[in-house]
């Protein structure tokens, strides 16, 4: 089996309490149909934990970043950016993320979220690293801020944007990642967005331990379930499963700058 015929889980949280320390699960996943995993961070301590975990596995990589949920109460943005910059120098770090805006839970500190989003986009531009974007109920503001950062590039994670907005991101050179949400019964709008993404800009992810796909809903999600999302994406786009796996893995290697 060649490397690009194995899946790349472009967004997973193996430092989450529900998955943390489960080395047997990760070993089992890597012995199956998943060849690569990106362990995505939510704050500075989690960034360190993601790096430490990625060091243990040849084909696990890490991001560093401050999630919008973690912006509240932070007072030293310059210090935080300095810390992230130092962490980003590690050889296993492939992105800044996840970063962005979340107005579903965190609207009360909208301005602080924007400040951290802007600062981390600027840092990524400086470092020439891709970013992993979290966007929940903030589509317009996220798009406007990204558009203002001309040199930023990366991934729209667990896409919930409209097909029209996805087309605009693709025009700007961004990659669009889809999670197990595309397997849900109420996913028609997200499936429309999926259909708007060219195969060379498409990624798949679990966002585990969240968003377990059908037929595993209700379980703790893991990369072992990524094939259900990939199968749904292939079916929706009318391409073969193997073709979709090769394309999405090649795309992930490209955007994360991983050399084979």
Short mmCIF file of C-alpha atoms in Angstrom, two decimals:
data_model
loop_
_atom_site.label_atom_id
_atom_site.label_comp_id
_atom_site.label_asym_id
_atom_site.label_seq_id
_atom_site.Cartn_x
_atom_site.Cartn_y
_atom_site.Cartn_z
CA UNK A 1 0.00 0.00 0.00
CA UNK A 2 1.55 3.29 -1.08
CA UNK A 3 1.54 6.24 1.30
CA UNK A 4 -1.03 8.22 -0.66
CA UNK A 5 -3.48 5.31 -0.64
CA UNK A 6 -3.81 5.71 3.12
CA UNK A 7 -6.05 8.33 4.69
CA UNK A 8 -4.78 11.54 6.30
CA UNK A 9 -6.84 12.65 9.30
CA UNK A 10 -6.14 16.36 8.98
CA UNK A 11 -7.75 17.35 12.29
CA UNK A 12 -7.79 15.27 15.46
CA UNK A 13 -7.51 15.96 19.20
CA UNK A 14 -5.55 13.09 20.75
CA UNK A 15 -4.67 15.25 23.75
CA UNK A 16 -8.35 15.44 24.71
CA UNK A 17 -9.16 13.65 27.97
CA UNK A 18 -11.31 11.10 26.13
CA UNK A 19 -8.39 9.96 23.97
CA UNK A 20 -5.36 11.01 25.97
CA UNK A 21 -2.92 8.22 26.77
CA UNK A 22 -4.60 5.66 24.53
CA UNK A 23 -1.46 4.57 22.72
CA UNK A 24 -3.01 1.19 21.86
CA UNK A 25 -5.72 2.97 19.88
CA UNK A 26 -3.21 5.08 17.97
CA UNK A 27 -1.07 2.03 17.20
CA UNK A 28 -4.15 0.20 15.92
CA UNK A 29 -5.15 3.18 13.76
CA UNK A 30 -1.73 3.44 12.14
CA UNK A 31 -1.76 -0.29 11.41
CA UNK A 32 -5.00 0.17 9.47
CA UNK A 33 -6.08 2.47 6.66
CA UNK A 34 -4.91 5.77 8.21
CA UNK A 35 -1.36 6.77 7.31
CA UNK A 36 -1.15 10.26 8.84
CA UNK A 37 -2.72 12.28 11.65
CA UNK A 38 -2.53 15.98 12.50
CA UNK A 39 -2.94 16.51 16.25
CA UNK A 40 -4.48 19.98 16.54
CA UNK A 41 -3.97 22.29 19.52
CA UNK A 42 -6.34 24.61 21.37
CA UNK A 43 -4.00 26.62 23.62
CA UNK A 44 -0.32 26.96 24.51
CA UNK A 45 -0.20 24.07 26.99
CA UNK A 46 -2.12 21.89 24.54
CA UNK A 47 0.30 22.91 21.79
CA UNK A 48 3.14 21.51 23.90
CA UNK A 49 1.15 18.33 24.51
CA UNK A 50 0.42 17.90 20.79
CA UNK A 51 4.13 18.26 19.98
CA UNK A 52 5.08 15.74 22.67
CA UNK A 53 2.58 13.23 21.31
CA UNK A 54 3.64 13.78 17.69
CA UNK A 55 7.24 13.07 18.66
CA UNK A 56 6.19 9.50 19.52
CA UNK A 57 4.81 8.66 16.06
CA UNK A 58 6.58 9.01 12.74
CA UNK A 59 3.45 10.05 10.85
CA UNK A 60 1.73 12.16 13.49
CA UNK A 61 2.16 15.91 13.21
CA UNK A 62 1.17 18.84 15.43
CA UNK A 63 -0.22 22.32 15.23
CA UNK A 64 0.23 25.15 17.71
CA UNK A 65 -2.37 27.81 18.37
CA UNK A 66 -5.02 29.38 20.57
CA UNK A 67 -8.63 28.40 19.88
CA UNK A 68 -11.31 31.10 20.19
CA UNK A 69 -12.71 29.25 23.23
CA UNK A 70 -9.37 29.86 24.95
CA UNK A 71 -9.09 33.60 24.28
CA UNK A 72 -11.15 34.72 27.26
CA UNK A 73 -9.06 36.08 30.09
CA UNK A 74 -5.80 36.15 28.15
CA UNK A 75 -3.98 39.46 28.68
CA UNK A 76 -0.53 39.12 27.12
CA UNK A 77 -1.07 38.73 23.41
CA UNK A 78 2.53 39.59 22.54
CA UNK A 79 3.83 37.05 25.02
CA UNK A 80 1.45 34.44 23.66
CA UNK A 81 2.58 35.07 20.08
CA UNK A 82 6.21 34.81 21.15
CA UNK A 83 5.49 31.48 22.84
CA UNK A 84 3.69 30.16 19.76
CA UNK A 85 6.52 31.28 17.51
CA UNK A 86 9.05 29.35 19.60
CA UNK A 87 6.86 26.25 19.62
CA UNK A 88 6.35 26.48 15.86
CA UNK A 89 10.07 25.90 15.31
CA UNK A 90 9.70 22.24 16.28
CA UNK A 91 10.17 19.89 13.32
CA UNK A 92 6.81 18.20 13.88
CA UNK A 93 4.79 21.45 13.78
CA UNK A 94 3.04 21.87 10.43
CA UNK A 95 0.43 24.59 11.09
CA UNK A 96 -0.91 27.35 13.30
CA UNK A 97 -4.27 26.32 14.65
CA UNK A 98 -6.90 25.91 15.39
CA UNK A 99 -7.68 29.59 15.29
CA UNK A 100 -10.66 31.68 14.29
CA UNK A 101 -13.98 32.89 15.67
CA UNK A 102 -16.83 31.20 17.52
CA UNK A 103 -19.99 33.22 18.06
CA UNK A 104 -22.12 30.20 19.02
CA UNK A 105 -20.73 29.99 22.57
CA UNK A 106 -18.30 32.87 22.83
CA UNK A 107 -19.97 35.96 21.37
CA UNK A 108 -19.43 37.85 24.65
CA UNK A 109 -15.70 38.20 23.99
CA UNK A 110 -15.92 38.78 20.26
CA UNK A 111 -13.29 41.54 20.23
CA UNK A 112 -10.71 39.45 22.11
CA UNK A 113 -11.31 36.60 19.66
CA UNK A 114 -10.71 38.94 16.72
CA UNK A 115 -7.49 40.26 18.26
CA UNK A 116 -6.10 36.75 18.73
CA UNK A 117 -7.30 35.63 15.31
CA UNK A 118 -5.60 38.58 13.61
CA UNK A 119 -2.39 38.13 15.61
CA UNK A 120 -2.15 34.44 14.82
CA UNK A 121 -2.85 34.99 11.12
CA UNK A 122 -0.06 37.57 11.07
CA UNK A 123 2.26 35.13 12.83
CA UNK A 124 1.45 32.42 10.29
CA UNK A 125 2.13 34.84 7.44
CA UNK A 126 5.49 35.70 8.99
CA UNK A 127 6.39 32.03 9.46
CA UNK A 128 4.90 30.95 6.11
CA UNK A 129 2.87 28.27 7.87
CA UNK A 130 -0.69 27.23 6.98
CA UNK A 131 -3.49 27.96 9.42
CA UNK A 132 -6.37 25.75 10.55
CA UNK A 133 -9.55 27.82 10.77
CA UNK A 134 -12.34 27.29 13.29
CA UNK A 135 -15.49 29.12 12.17
CA UNK A 136 -18.74 28.66 14.04
CA UNK A 137 -21.60 31.07 13.39
CA UNK A 138 -19.07 33.74 12.34
CA UNK A 139 -18.77 33.18 8.60
CA UNK A 140 -18.84 36.80 7.49
CA UNK A 141 -16.27 38.05 9.99
CA UNK A 142 -13.96 35.09 9.43
CA UNK A 143 -14.06 35.60 5.66
CA UNK A 144 -13.41 39.34 5.93
CA UNK A 145 -10.45 38.88 8.27
CA UNK A 146 -8.91 36.15 6.14
CA UNK A 147 -9.37 38.21 2.99
CA UNK A 148 -7.47 41.07 4.66
CA UNK A 149 -4.50 38.76 5.26
CA UNK A 150 -3.37 38.29 1.67
CA UNK A 151 -0.47 35.96 2.50
CA UNK A 152 -2.42 33.66 4.81
CA UNK A 153 -3.31 30.20 3.52
CA UNK A 154 -4.51 26.94 4.92
CA UNK A 155 -7.59 24.94 5.84
CA UNK A 156 -11.23 25.70 6.58
CA UNK A 157 -11.79 23.00 9.18
CA UNK A 158 -15.02 20.98 9.51
CA UNK A 159 -16.63 23.12 6.85
CA UNK A 160 -20.02 24.60 7.65
CA UNK A 161 -19.90 27.43 5.09
CA UNK A 162 -22.27 27.79 2.15
CA UNK A 163 -21.36 26.51 -1.30
CA UNK A 164 -21.02 30.12 -2.46
CA UNK A 165 -18.54 31.01 0.29
CA UNK A 166 -16.59 27.79 -0.28
CA UNK A 167 -16.14 28.76 -3.93
CA UNK A 168 -14.67 32.08 -2.82
CA UNK A 169 -12.22 30.37 -0.46
CA UNK A 170 -11.17 27.99 -3.24
CA UNK A 171 -10.53 30.96 -5.54
CA UNK A 172 -8.24 32.35 -2.81
CA UNK A 173 -6.28 29.09 -2.75
CA UNK A 174 -7.66 27.60 0.46
CA UNK A 175 -8.30 23.93 1.24
CA UNK A 176 -11.67 22.82 2.56
CA UNK A 177 -11.94 19.99 5.09
CA UNK A 178 -15.05 17.96 5.87
CA UNK A 179 -15.78 15.94 8.99
CA UNK A 180 -18.32 13.26 9.88
CA UNK A 181 -21.04 15.93 9.74
CA UNK A 182 -21.43 15.12 6.02
CA UNK A 183 -22.86 11.73 7.03
CA UNK A 184 -25.62 13.24 9.20
CA UNK A 185 -29.25 13.27 8.05
CA UNK A 186 -29.51 17.07 8.09
CA UNK A 187 -26.31 17.65 6.09
CA UNK A 188 -27.83 18.74 2.76
CA UNK A 189 -26.33 22.26 2.83
CA UNK A 190 -22.91 20.93 3.78
CA UNK A 191 -23.13 18.36 0.99
CA UNK A 192 -23.82 21.25 -1.40
CA UNK A 193 -20.63 22.89 -0.12
CA UNK A 194 -18.74 19.62 -0.60
CA UNK A 195 -19.86 19.48 -4.22
CA UNK A 196 -18.42 22.97 -4.74
CA UNK A 197 -14.87 21.89 -3.81
CA UNK A 198 -12.51 20.69 -6.54
CA UNK A 199 -10.85 17.39 -5.73
CA UNK A 200 -7.44 19.07 -5.51
CA UNK A 201 -8.65 21.31 -2.66
CA UNK A 202 -10.52 18.70 -0.62
CA UNK A 203 -9.52 17.29 2.79
CA UNK A 204 -11.17 14.90 5.25
CA UNK A 205 -10.95 14.86 9.04
CA UNK A 206 -12.53 13.40 12.16
CA UNK A 207 -12.25 16.29 14.67
CA UNK A 208 -12.13 13.39 17.11
CA UNK A 209 -13.24 12.79 19.80
CA UNK A 210 -16.13 14.90 18.45
CA UNK A 211 -18.50 14.40 15.50
CA UNK A 212 -18.43 10.63 15.10
CA UNK A 213 -19.86 9.81 11.66
CA UNK A 214 -22.85 7.64 10.88
CA UNK A 215 -23.00 4.71 11.67
CA UNK A 216 -20.81 5.37 14.74
CA UNK A 217 -22.73 8.36 16.13
CA UNK A 218 -22.89 8.31 19.91
CA UNK A 219 -19.42 6.79 20.20
CA UNK A 220 -16.19 8.56 21.01
CA UNK A 221 -14.81 9.43 17.59
CA UNK A 222 -11.32 8.45 16.42
CA UNK A 223 -9.34 8.30 13.21
CA UNK A 224 -10.45 4.67 12.89
CA UNK A 225 -13.80 6.03 11.69
CA UNK A 226 -12.41 8.40 9.05
CA UNK A 227 -13.21 5.99 6.22
CA UNK A 228 -16.94 6.53 6.78
CA UNK A 229 -16.51 10.24 6.02
CA UNK A 230 -14.26 9.50 3.04
CA UNK A 231 -16.78 7.02 1.65
CA UNK A 232 -19.60 9.57 1.92
CA UNK A 233 -17.46 12.22 0.23
CA UNK A 234 -16.55 9.86 -2.63
CA UNK A 235 -20.20 8.86 -3.08
CA UNK A 236 -21.37 12.49 -3.08
CA UNK A 237 -18.75 13.57 -5.61
CA UNK A 238 -19.19 10.51 -7.83
CA UNK A 239 -15.54 9.45 -7.65
CA UNK A 240 -13.98 6.18 -6.61
CA UNK A 241 -13.05 5.73 -2.97
CA UNK A 242 -9.39 5.02 -3.76
CA UNK A 243 -9.22 8.12 -5.95
CA UNK A 244 -10.63 10.26 -3.16
CA UNK A 245 -8.19 8.83 -0.61
CA UNK A 246 -5.20 9.48 -2.85
CA UNK A 247 -6.34 13.01 -3.68
CA UNK A 248 -7.14 14.08 -0.11
CA UNK A 249 -3.90 12.64 1.25
CA UNK A 250 -1.84 14.33 -1.46
CA UNK A 251 -3.65 17.59 -0.68
CA UNK A 252 -2.95 17.26 3.05
CA UNK A 253 0.74 16.54 2.48
CA UNK A 254 0.90 19.59 0.20
CA UNK A 255 -0.85 22.10 2.46
CA UNK A 256 1.04 20.93 5.56
CA UNK A 257 4.35 21.01 3.68
CA UNK A 258 5.19 17.39 4.49
CA UNK A 259 7.80 15.90 2.18
CA UNK A 260 7.60 12.19 1.40
#
